[in-house]
PDB file of C-alpha atoms in Angstrom:
ATOM      1  CA  MET A  25      16.567 -16.557   8.959  1.00 67.00           C
ATOM      2  CA  ASN A  26      20.056 -14.971   9.879  1.00 87.00           C
ATOM      3  CA  GLU A  27      21.044 -13.742  13.246  1.00 89.00           C
ATOM      4  CA  PHE A  28      19.634 -10.396  13.179  1.00 91.00           C
ATOM      5  CA  GLU A  29      16.551 -11.749  12.848  1.00 92.00           C
ATOM      6  CA  ARG A  30      17.118 -14.427  15.282  1.00 92.00           C
ATOM      7  CA  ARG A  31      17.761 -11.624  17.906  1.00 94.00           C
ATOM      8  CA  TRP A  32      14.500  -9.548  16.718  1.00 94.00           C
ATOM      9  CA  LYS A  33      12.451 -12.962  17.621  1.00 93.00           C
ATOM     10  CA  LEU A  34      14.432 -13.026  21.052  1.00 93.00           C
ATOM     11  CA  GLY A  35      13.084  -8.957  22.057  1.00 94.00           C
ATOM     12  CA  ALA A  36       9.977  -9.465  21.035  1.00 93.00           C
ATOM     13  CA  THR A  37       9.717 -12.740  22.625  1.00 92.00           C
ATOM     14  CA  ALA A  38      10.756 -10.399  26.193  1.00 93.00           C
ATOM     15  CA  ALA A  39       8.286  -7.316  24.959  1.00 91.00           C
ATOM     16  CA  ARG A  40       5.763  -9.293  24.384  1.00 88.00           C
ATOM     17  CA  ALA A  41       6.404 -10.890  28.312  1.00 87.00           C
ATOM     18  CA  ASP A  42       6.831  -6.821  28.923  1.00 83.00           C
ATOM     19  CA  GLY A  43       3.091  -6.744  28.468  1.00 66.00           C
ATOM     20  CA  ASP A  44       0.823  -9.829  29.171  1.00 64.00           C
ATOM     21  CA  ALA A  45      -1.920  -7.161  31.505  1.00 69.00           C
ATOM     22  CA  PRO A  46      -4.961  -7.816  31.984  1.00 70.00           C
ATOM     23  CA  PRO A  47      -7.317  -6.562  29.965  1.00 70.00           C
ATOM     24  CA  PRO A  48      -7.513  -3.251  30.798  1.00 81.00           C
ATOM     25  CA  VAL A  49     -11.589  -1.971  31.417  1.00 86.00           C
ATOM     26  CA  ALA A  50     -12.517   1.164  29.593  1.00 88.00           C
ATOM     27  CA  PRO A  51     -11.939   4.081  32.533  1.00 90.00           C
ATOM     28  CA  PHE A  52     -15.455   5.600  33.744  1.00 91.00           C
ATOM     29  CA  GLY A  53     -17.205   7.704  31.744  1.00 92.00           C
ATOM     30  CA  PHE A  54     -15.537   6.875  28.297  1.00 93.00           C
ATOM     31  CA  ALA A  55     -18.414   4.793  26.650  1.00 93.00           C
ATOM     32  CA  THR A  56     -20.928   7.737  27.304  1.00 93.00           C
ATOM     33  CA  ARG A  57     -18.281  10.607  25.869  1.00 94.00           C
ATOM     34  CA  ALA A  58     -17.699   7.753  22.926  1.00 93.00           C
ATOM     35  CA  VAL A  59     -21.921   7.504  22.823  1.00 92.00           C
ATOM     36  CA  ALA A  60     -22.194  10.905  23.161  1.00 92.00           C
ATOM     37  CA  ALA A  61     -19.378  11.757  20.135  1.00 90.00           C
ATOM     38  CA  TRP A  62     -21.802   9.584  17.931  1.00 88.00           C
ATOM     39  CA  GLN A  63     -25.221  10.693  18.454  1.00 87.00           C
ATOM     40  CA  SER A  64     -23.250  14.077  17.925  1.00 87.00           C
ATOM     41  CA  ALA A  65     -21.760  13.132  14.280  1.00 78.00           C
ATOM     42  CA  PRO A  66     -23.229  15.272  11.987  1.00 73.00           C
ATOM     43  CA  VAL A  67     -24.713  13.085   9.282  1.00 68.00           C
ATOM     44  CA  PRO A  68     -23.214  13.242   5.497  1.00 63.00           C
ATOM     45  CA  ALA A  69     -24.909  16.378   3.673  1.00 63.00           C
ATOM     46  CA  LEU A  70     -26.341  14.921  -0.056  1.00 66.00           C
ATOM     47  CA  ALA A  71     -23.789  16.951  -1.564  1.00 66.00           C
ATOM     48  CA  THR A  72     -20.719  14.756   0.345  1.00 65.00           C
ATOM     49  CA  LEU A  73     -22.826  11.986  -1.191  1.00 67.00           C
ATOM     50  CA  TRP A  74     -22.323  13.362  -3.909  1.00 73.00           C
ATOM     51  CA  GLN A  75     -19.101  13.953  -4.847  1.00 68.00           C
ATOM     52  CA  HIS A  76     -18.520  11.402  -3.211  1.00 67.00           C
ATOM     53  CA  LEU A  77     -20.494   9.520  -6.247  1.00 75.00           C
ATOM     54  CA  ALA A  78     -20.178  11.727  -8.828  1.00 80.00           C
ATOM     55  CA  TRP A  79     -16.398  10.099  -9.587  1.00 80.00           C
ATOM     56  CA  ARG A  80     -17.600   6.857  -9.649  1.00 81.00           C
ATOM     57  CA  ALA A  81     -20.191   7.840 -12.272  1.00 85.00           C
ATOM     58  CA  LEU A  82     -17.268   9.457 -14.435  1.00 88.00           C
ATOM     59  CA  GLY A  83     -15.847   6.513 -14.706  1.00 89.00           C
ATOM     60  CA  GLY A  84     -18.905   4.516 -15.047  1.00 90.00           C
ATOM     61  CA  VAL A  85     -19.561   7.077 -18.400  1.00 91.00           C
ATOM     62  CA  ALA A  86     -16.336   7.622 -19.336  1.00 92.00           C
ATOM     63  CA  LEU A  87     -15.034   3.111 -19.730  1.00 92.00           C
ATOM     64  CA  ALA A  88     -19.056   3.394 -21.418  1.00 93.00           C
ATOM     65  CA  LEU A  89     -17.644   6.504 -23.593  1.00 93.00           C
ATOM     66  CA  ALA A  90     -14.556   4.125 -24.533  1.00 93.00           C
ATOM     67  CA  ALA A  91     -16.462   0.903 -25.230  1.00 92.00           C
ATOM     68  CA  LEU A  92     -18.380   3.388 -27.730  1.00 92.00           C
ATOM     69  CA  LEU A  93     -15.735   4.420 -29.280  1.00 91.00           C
ATOM     70  CA  ALA A  94     -13.866   1.296 -30.141  1.00 91.00           C
ATOM     71  CA  ILE A  95     -17.074  -0.529 -31.606  1.00 89.00           C
ATOM     72  CA  ASP A  96     -16.960   2.401 -33.292  1.00 86.00           C
ATOM     73  CA  ALA A  97     -13.155   1.981 -34.651  1.00 85.00           C
ATOM     74  CA  ALA A  98     -14.000  -1.452 -34.788  1.00 84.00           C
ATOM     75  CA  LEU A  99     -17.304  -0.833 -37.328  1.00 81.00           C
ATOM     76  CA  SER A 100     -15.256   1.584 -39.412  1.00 76.00           C
ATOM     77  CA  THR A 101     -12.898  -0.230 -40.319  1.00 70.00           C
ATOM     78  CA  GLN A 102     -15.367  -2.968 -42.257  1.00 65.00           C
ATOM     79  CA  ASP A 103     -17.000  -2.921 -45.181  1.00 58.00           C
ATOM     80  CA  ASP A 104     -20.038  -1.690 -45.517  1.00 58.00           C
ATOM     81  CA  PRO A 105     -21.731  -2.716 -49.111  1.00 56.00           C
ATOM     82  CA  LEU A 106     -24.764  -0.857 -49.090  1.00 56.00           C
ATOM     83  CA  THR A 107     -23.303   1.740 -48.644  1.00 58.00           C
ATOM     84  CA  ALA A 108     -22.117   2.673 -52.074  1.00 59.00           C
ATOM     85  CA  ASP A 109     -24.619   0.714 -53.689  1.00 62.00           C
ATOM     86  CA  LEU A 110     -27.278   3.086 -51.762  1.00 62.00           C
ATOM     87  CA  GLY A 111     -25.285   6.422 -52.524  1.00 62.00           C
ATOM     88  CA  ASN A 112     -24.865   4.996 -56.763  1.00 70.00           C
ATOM     89  CA  THR A 113     -29.050   4.296 -56.207  1.00 71.00           C
ATOM     90  CA  VAL A 114     -29.686   7.895 -54.729  1.00 68.00           C
ATOM     91  CA  SER A 115     -27.305   9.142 -57.097  1.00 70.00           C
ATOM     92  CA  GLU A 116     -28.746   7.843 -60.956  1.00 74.00           C
ATOM     93  CA  LEU A 117     -32.651   8.647 -59.816  1.00 74.00           C
ATOM     94  CA  PHE A 118     -30.263  12.545 -59.031  1.00 72.00           C
ATOM     95  CA  TRP A 119     -30.038  11.934 -63.317  1.00 73.00           C
ATOM     96  CA  LEU A 120     -32.484  10.249 -64.264  1.00 70.00           C
ATOM     97  CA  GLN A 121     -34.914  12.871 -63.351  1.00 70.00           C
ATOM     98  CA  GLU A 122     -32.905  15.453 -65.163  1.00 64.00           C
TER      99      GLU A 122
ATOM    100  CA  MET B   5     -21.445 -18.148  39.883  1.00 50.00           C
ATOM    101  CA  SER B   6     -19.853 -16.022  36.841  1.00 59.00           C
ATOM    102  CA  PRO B   7     -21.447 -12.956  35.028  1.00 61.00           C
ATOM    103  CA  PRO B   8     -24.019 -13.708  32.323  1.00 69.00           C
ATOM    104  CA  ALA B   9     -22.640 -13.858  28.000  1.00 80.00           C
ATOM    105  CA  PHE B  10     -22.556 -10.986  26.948  1.00 83.00           C
ATOM    106  CA  ASP B  11     -25.491 -10.995  24.036  1.00 87.00           C
ATOM    107  CA  VAL B  12     -24.032 -10.119  20.986  1.00 88.00           C
ATOM    108  CA  PRO B  13     -27.064 -10.300  19.151  1.00 88.00           C
ATOM    109  CA  ALA B  14     -29.378  -9.066  21.019  1.00 91.00           C
ATOM    110  CA  CYS B  15     -27.249  -6.191  21.726  1.00 92.00           C
ATOM    111  CA  LEU B  16     -26.247  -4.886  17.614  1.00 91.00           C
ATOM    112  CA  VAL B  17     -30.353  -5.155  17.248  1.00 90.00           C
ATOM    113  CA  GLN B  18     -30.600  -2.432  20.318  1.00 92.00           C
ATOM    114  CA  VAL B  19     -27.792  -0.277  18.899  1.00 91.00           C
ATOM    115  CA  ARG B  20     -29.978  -0.255  15.663  1.00 89.00           C
ATOM    116  CA  LEU B  21     -32.557   1.613  16.879  1.00 89.00           C
ATOM    117  CA  GLY B  22     -30.640   4.018  18.243  1.00 88.00           C
ATOM    118  CA  ASP B  23     -30.655   3.049  21.651  1.00 91.00           C
ATOM    119  CA  ALA B  24     -28.178   5.075  23.880  1.00 92.00           C
ATOM    120  CA  ASP B  25     -27.638   2.322  27.539  1.00 94.00           C
ATOM    121  CA  ALA B  26     -27.019  -0.425  24.744  1.00 94.00           C
ATOM    122  CA  ALA B  27     -24.231   0.822  22.619  1.00 94.00           C
ATOM    123  CA  ARG B  28     -22.824   2.081  25.941  1.00 95.00           C
ATOM    124  CA  ALA B  29     -22.967  -2.037  26.697  1.00 95.00           C
ATOM    125  CA  LEU B  30     -21.080  -2.519  23.219  1.00 95.00           C
ATOM    126  CA  VAL B  31     -18.645  -0.258  24.095  1.00 95.00           C
ATOM    127  CA  GLU B  32     -18.074  -2.010  27.524  1.00 95.00           C
ATOM    128  CA  HIS B  33     -17.705  -5.084  25.703  1.00 94.00           C
ATOM    129  CA  LEU B  34     -15.449  -4.001  22.957  1.00 95.00           C
ATOM    130  CA  TYR B  35     -13.154  -2.151  25.391  1.00 95.00           C
ATOM    131  CA  PRO B  36     -10.745  -4.334  25.958  1.00 93.00           C
ATOM    132  CA  LEU B  37     -10.735  -5.677  22.119  1.00 93.00           C
ATOM    133  CA  VAL B  38     -10.160  -2.385  20.998  1.00 95.00           C
ATOM    134  CA  ILE B  39      -7.879  -1.097  23.145  1.00 93.00           C
ATOM    135  CA  LYS B  40      -5.130  -3.804  22.418  1.00 90.00           C
ATOM    136  CA  ILE B  41      -4.808  -3.442  19.349  1.00 92.00           C
ATOM    137  CA  VAL B  42      -4.530   0.804  19.851  1.00 93.00           C
ATOM    138  CA  ARG B  43      -1.990   0.333  22.094  1.00 89.00           C
ATOM    139  CA  SER B  44       0.141  -2.227  19.518  1.00 87.00           C
ATOM    140  CA  HIS B  45      -0.740  -0.115  16.528  1.00 89.00           C
ATOM    141  CA  ARG B  46      -1.363   3.910  17.801  1.00 87.00           C
ATOM    142  CA  PRO B  47       1.355   6.890  15.944  1.00 86.00           C
ATOM    143  CA  ARG B  48       3.605   8.046  19.258  1.00 79.00           C
ATOM    144  CA  ARG B  49       1.774  11.451  19.390  1.00 79.00           C
ATOM    145  CA  THR B  50      -1.608  10.077  19.160  1.00 83.00           C
ATOM    146  CA  ALA B  51      -3.866   9.320  22.837  1.00 89.00           C
ATOM    147  CA  GLU B  52      -4.569   6.127  22.881  1.00 90.00           C
ATOM    148  CA  GLU B  53      -8.410   7.366  24.536  1.00 92.00           C
ATOM    149  CA  ASP B  54      -9.114   9.679  21.045  1.00 93.00           C
ATOM    150  CA  LEU B  55      -7.722   5.992  18.808  1.00 94.00           C
ATOM    151  CA  ALA B  56      -9.996   3.914  20.400  1.00 95.00           C
ATOM    152  CA  GLN B  57     -12.640   6.848  20.461  1.00 95.00           C
ATOM    153  CA  GLU B  58     -12.945   7.381  16.561  1.00 94.00           C
ATOM    154  CA  VAL B  59     -12.608   2.908  16.934  1.00 95.00           C
ATOM    155  CA  PHE B  60     -15.790   2.799  17.948  1.00 95.00           C
ATOM    156  CA  MET B  61     -17.167   6.052  15.938  1.00 93.00           C
ATOM    157  CA  LYS B  62     -16.921   4.657  12.891  1.00 93.00           C
ATOM    158  CA  LEU B  63     -17.684   0.724  14.255  1.00 93.00           C
ATOM    159  CA  PHE B  64     -20.963   2.113  14.763  1.00 92.00           C
ATOM    160  CA  SER B  65     -21.758   4.399  11.823  1.00 89.00           C
ATOM    161  CA  ARG B  66     -20.648   1.199   9.660  1.00 89.00           C
ATOM    162  CA  LEU B  67     -22.408  -1.480  11.046  1.00 88.00           C
ATOM    163  CA  ASP B  68     -25.232  -1.947   9.349  1.00 84.00           C
ATOM    164  CA  GLN B  69     -22.059  -3.352   7.029  1.00 85.00           C
ATOM    165  CA  TYR B  70     -21.588  -6.037  10.128  1.00 87.00           C
ATOM    166  CA  HIS B  71     -23.656  -9.084   9.029  1.00 81.00           C
ATOM    167  CA  GLY B  72     -23.725 -12.058  11.884  1.00 73.00           C
ATOM    168  CA  ARG B  73     -25.909 -14.587   9.632  1.00 67.00           C
ATOM    169  CA  ASP B  74     -21.914 -14.831   6.884  1.00 69.00           C
ATOM    170  CA  GLY B  75     -19.788 -16.727  10.793  1.00 76.00           C
ATOM    171  CA  VAL B  76     -18.172 -13.850  11.097  1.00 81.00           C
ATOM    172  CA  PRO B  77     -18.030 -13.170  14.638  1.00 87.00           C
ATOM    173  CA  LEU B  78     -18.405  -9.021  15.278  1.00 91.00           C
ATOM    174  CA  GLU B  79     -14.451  -9.404  17.202  1.00 91.00           C
ATOM    175  CA  HIS B  80     -13.276  -9.777  13.497  1.00 91.00           C
ATOM    176  CA  TRP B  81     -15.163  -7.061  12.180  1.00 92.00           C
ATOM    177  CA  VAL B  82     -13.705  -4.940  15.547  1.00 94.00           C
ATOM    178  CA  SER B  83     -10.390  -5.732  14.838  1.00 93.00           C
ATOM    179  CA  ARG B  84     -10.249  -5.329  11.278  1.00 92.00           C
ATOM    180  CA  VAL B  85     -11.821  -2.046  12.038  1.00 94.00           C
ATOM    181  CA  ALA B  86      -9.295  -1.428  14.780  1.00 95.00           C
ATOM    182  CA  VAL B  87      -6.291  -2.046  12.477  1.00 93.00           C
ATOM    183  CA  THR B  88      -7.605  -0.214   9.650  1.00 93.00           C
ATOM    184  CA  THR B  89      -8.443   2.551  11.217  1.00 94.00           C
ATOM    185  CA  CYS B  90      -5.025   2.450  14.107  1.00 93.00           C
ATOM    186  CA  LEU B  91      -2.558   1.965   9.503  1.00 91.00           C
ATOM    187  CA  ASP B  92      -4.980   5.418   8.801  1.00 91.00           C
ATOM    188  CA  ALA B  93      -4.061   7.616  11.570  1.00 91.00           C
ATOM    189  CA  LEU B  94       0.076   6.199  10.869  1.00 90.00           C
ATOM    190  CA  ARG B  95      -0.642   7.219   7.439  1.00 88.00           C
ATOM    191  CA  SER B  96      -1.384  11.276   8.042  1.00 87.00           C
ATOM    192  CA  GLU B  97       1.177  11.457  10.847  1.00 81.00           C
ATOM    193  CA  ARG B  98       3.449  14.294   8.844  1.00 71.00           C
ATOM    194  CA  ARG B  99       6.462  12.998   9.783  1.00 76.00           C
ATOM    195  CA  ARG B 100       7.987   9.919  11.467  1.00 76.00           C
ATOM    196  CA  PRO B 101      10.080   9.860  14.922  1.00 76.00           C
ATOM    197  CA  GLU B 102      13.910  10.149  14.453  1.00 81.00           C
ATOM    198  CA  TRP B 103      15.671   9.014  17.501  1.00 84.00           C
ATOM    199  CA  ARG B 104      18.785   9.755  18.654  1.00 87.00           C
ATOM    200  CA  TRP B 105      20.640   7.187  21.015  1.00 87.00           C
ATOM    201  CA  ALA B 106      20.742   9.882  23.148  1.00 87.00           C
ATOM    202  CA  ASP B 107      16.936   9.377  23.877  1.00 88.00           C
ATOM    203  CA  LEU B 108      17.065   5.203  24.449  1.00 89.00           C
ATOM    204  CA  GLY B 109      17.735   4.371  28.407  1.00 90.00           C
ATOM    205  CA  GLU B 110      20.574   1.674  28.963  1.00 92.00           C
ATOM    206  CA  GLY B 111      18.263  -1.126  28.879  1.00 93.00           C
ATOM    207  CA  GLU B 112      17.327  -0.193  25.284  1.00 93.00           C
ATOM    208  CA  ARG B 113      20.524   0.328  24.178  1.00 93.00           C
ATOM    209  CA  ALA B 114      21.982  -3.103  24.994  1.00 94.00           C
ATOM    210  CA  TRP B 115      18.403  -4.205  24.241  1.00 94.00           C
ATOM    211  CA  VAL B 116      19.551  -2.251  20.476  1.00 93.00           C
ATOM    212  CA  GLU B 117      23.216  -3.407  21.267  1.00 92.00           C
ATOM    213  CA  PHE B 118      21.911  -7.125  21.534  1.00 93.00           C
ATOM    214  CA  PHE B 119      19.770  -7.065  17.448  1.00 93.00           C
ATOM    215  CA  VAL B 120      22.325  -5.775  15.499  1.00 91.00           C
ATOM    216  CA  GLY B 121      25.366  -7.812  17.259  1.00 89.00           C
ATOM    217  CA  GLU B 122      27.200 -10.505  16.198  1.00 85.00           C
ATOM    218  CA  GLU B 123      29.413 -12.019  18.694  1.00 84.00           C
ATOM    219  CA  PRO B 124      27.611 -14.457  20.225  1.00 85.00           C
ATOM    220  CA  ALA B 125      25.609 -12.786  23.611  1.00 86.00           C
ATOM    221  CA  PRO B 126      23.340 -13.271  25.840  1.00 89.00           C
ATOM    222  CA  ALA B 127      19.483 -10.995  25.404  1.00 89.00           C
ATOM    223  CA  PRO B 128      19.366  -9.305  28.550  1.00 92.00           C
ATOM    224  CA  SER B 129      16.286 -10.182  30.656  1.00 89.00           C
ATOM    225  CA  ASP B 130      14.779  -6.421  31.132  1.00 90.00           C
ATOM    226  CA  THR B 131      11.564  -7.476  29.018  1.00 91.00           C
ATOM    227  CA  HIS B 132       9.636  -3.596  30.327  1.00 91.00           C
ATOM    228  CA  SER B 133      13.290  -2.169  27.574  1.00 93.00           C
ATOM    229  CA  ALA B 134      12.011  -4.596  24.905  1.00 93.00           C
ATOM    230  CA  ARG B 135       9.092  -3.607  25.120  1.00 91.00           C
ATOM    231  CA  GLU B 136      10.625   0.157  24.902  1.00 91.00           C
ATOM    232  CA  ALA B 137      12.928  -0.781  21.798  1.00 93.00           C
ATOM    233  CA  THR B 138      10.409  -2.506  19.868  1.00 93.00           C
ATOM    234  CA  ASP B 139       8.237   0.294  19.564  1.00 90.00           C
ATOM    235  CA  ARG B 140      11.178   2.275  20.048  1.00 91.00           C
ATOM    236  CA  LEU B 141      12.952   1.457  15.905  1.00 93.00           C
ATOM    237  CA  LEU B 142       8.429  -0.296  14.956  1.00 93.00           C
ATOM    238  CA  SER B 143       8.022   3.282  14.935  1.00 90.00           C
ATOM    239  CA  LEU B 144      10.583   3.949  13.061  1.00 91.00           C
ATOM    240  CA  LEU B 145       9.386   1.891  10.147  1.00 92.00           C
ATOM    241  CA  ALA B 146       6.728   2.985   7.531  1.00 92.00           C
ATOM    242  CA  PRO B 147       2.999   2.020   8.432  1.00 91.00           C
ATOM    243  CA  ASP B 148       2.030  -1.026   6.689  1.00 93.00           C
ATOM    244  CA  ASP B 149       6.196  -2.057   7.465  1.00 94.00           C
ATOM    245  CA  ARG B 150       5.394  -1.674  11.161  1.00 93.00           C
ATOM    246  CA  LEU B 151       1.826  -3.060  11.252  1.00 93.00           C
ATOM    247  CA  VAL B 152       2.773  -6.466   9.618  1.00 95.00           C
ATOM    248  CA  ILE B 153       6.120  -6.186  11.454  1.00 95.00           C
ATOM    249  CA  THR B 154       3.396  -5.718  14.730  1.00 93.00           C
ATOM    250  CA  LEU B 155       0.759  -8.233  14.337  1.00 93.00           C
ATOM    251  CA  LEU B 156       3.478 -11.063  12.605  1.00 94.00           C
ATOM    252  CA  ASP B 157       6.591 -10.560  15.742  1.00 93.00           C
ATOM    253  CA  LEU B 158       4.490  -8.966  18.806  1.00 91.00           C
ATOM    254  CA  GLU B 159       1.752 -10.471  18.033  1.00 90.00           C
ATOM    255  CA  GLU B 160       2.174 -13.572  16.805  1.00 92.00           C
ATOM    256  CA  ARG B 161      -0.721 -13.601  14.402  1.00 93.00           C
ATOM    257  CA  SER B 162      -0.005 -16.362  11.208  1.00 95.00           C
ATOM    258  CA  VAL B 163      -0.331 -14.704   7.203  1.00 95.00           C
ATOM    259  CA  ALA B 164      -3.519 -16.237   7.160  1.00 94.00           C
ATOM    260  CA  GLU B 165      -4.853 -13.905   9.913  1.00 93.00           C
ATOM    261  CA  ILE B 166      -2.934 -10.514   9.234  1.00 94.00           C
ATOM    262  CA  SER B 167      -3.924 -11.116   5.391  1.00 94.00           C
ATOM    263  CA  THR B 168      -7.854 -11.235   6.827  1.00 90.00           C
ATOM    264  CA  LEU B 169      -7.132  -7.871   9.336  1.00 90.00           C
ATOM    265  CA  THR B 170      -5.643  -6.590   6.163  1.00 90.00           C
ATOM    266  CA  GLY B 171      -6.570  -7.698   2.615  1.00 90.00           C
ATOM    267  CA  TRP B 172      -3.328  -7.565   1.874  1.00 92.00           C
ATOM    268  CA  GLY B 173      -2.360 -11.350   0.019  1.00 94.00           C
ATOM    269  CA  HIS B 174      -0.293 -13.905   1.482  1.00 95.00           C
ATOM    270  CA  SER B 175       2.974 -13.309  -0.793  1.00 95.00           C
ATOM    271  CA  ALA B 176       2.481  -9.656   0.089  1.00 95.00           C
ATOM    272  CA  VAL B 177       2.513 -10.280   3.325  1.00 95.00           C
ATOM    273  CA  LYS B 178       5.457 -13.034   4.140  1.00 95.00           C
ATOM    274  CA  VAL B 179       7.438 -10.206   1.507  1.00 96.00           C
ATOM    275  CA  ARG B 180       6.204  -7.683   3.540  1.00 96.00           C
ATOM    276  CA  ALA B 181       7.719  -8.601   6.783  1.00 95.00           C
ATOM    277  CA  PHE B 182      11.067  -9.518   4.990  1.00 94.00           C
ATOM    278  CA  ARG B 183      11.628  -6.570   3.841  1.00 95.00           C
ATOM    279  CA  ALA B 184      10.087  -4.565   6.656  1.00 95.00           C
ATOM    280  CA  ARG B 185      12.992  -6.276   9.277  1.00 95.00           C
ATOM    281  CA  GLN B 186      15.792  -5.337   7.044  1.00 94.00           C
ATOM    282  CA  LYS B 187      14.524  -1.937   7.708  1.00 95.00           C
ATOM    283  CA  LEU B 188      14.761  -2.507  10.817  1.00 94.00           C
ATOM    284  CA  ARG B 189      18.295  -4.099  11.087  1.00 94.00           C
ATOM    285  CA  LYS B 190      19.528  -0.350   9.196  1.00 94.00           C
ATOM    286  CA  HIS B 191      17.754   1.740  11.776  1.00 93.00           C
ATOM    287  CA  ALA B 192      19.227  -0.429  14.507  1.00 93.00           C
ATOM    288  CA  LEU B 193      22.035  -0.340  13.148  1.00 92.00           C
ATOM    289  CA  GLN B 194      22.293   3.965  12.014  1.00 91.00           C
ATOM    290  CA  LEU B 195      20.988   4.757  16.267  1.00 88.00           C
ATOM    291  CA  ARG B 196      23.749   1.629  17.492  1.00 86.00           C
ATOM    292  CA  LYS B 197      26.223   3.982  14.768  1.00 86.00           C
ATOM    293  CA  GLU B 198      26.280   7.032  16.767  1.00 77.00           C
ATOM    294  CA  SER B 199      26.885   5.519  19.666  1.00 72.00           C
ATOM    295  CA  LYS B 200      30.118   5.071  18.399  1.00 68.00           C
ATOM    296  CA  LEU B 201      30.997   8.579  17.157  1.00 62.00           C
TER     297      LEU B 201
END
């Protein structure tokens, strides 16, 4: 602990001593005002809820899209032996018919 | 004969059903706890009653999120809501106050001189001025820094408690407190420098 920290701690201790007062009680009417404010507060509209949730939904869709793209990219790099054979078969059939 | 203990679970049930009398009783019960936190952490320009009312509105609107069954006392949950509400209020302050040496009273100046002094000297004895001087210096800090120093040094909370109240990790609390004290020293030095001009 450096000198400033030591002195700051002494100041904090003195400041705490100043604040050692009995816990206050709520001023007259405070509880009534607080409860009235709570009860009169508007319930969040459906549009507000949608706006709040839409970002999460968009995030989820973006993640799913990214995952699909990654899977697609991984698959496209692999050789697919069936595609060539199928292509050959179709072209052979086409030529045989002619 | 002592008054009967406040039955928190029964009161919460009534409040959740929309009982205004139970809600008022809950406010009266929690007021000392809430106002203590609000007084320690409110922005200087915000009235403490306004901020306390905001805390209670948040408490009521989020009451469904509190489940006493997981062992968390209501007071802990309330403290957390009160601290985060105060932190939001501090963050929404457009500008932090700027203090000049001339704004400080004699007692506050003595404390600031003491904080940045290097020669051995006894600490001033005026506790009220100590409170004023520490509050003034803390108001110059960024909200998160102010919060951590108030909780750690003025309220003597443990790192674990602060971590629970704020959601910050233990090492984040320690690092932030270390840096915040460095900034406090810088502000105190800056203030005293003005006295020499």
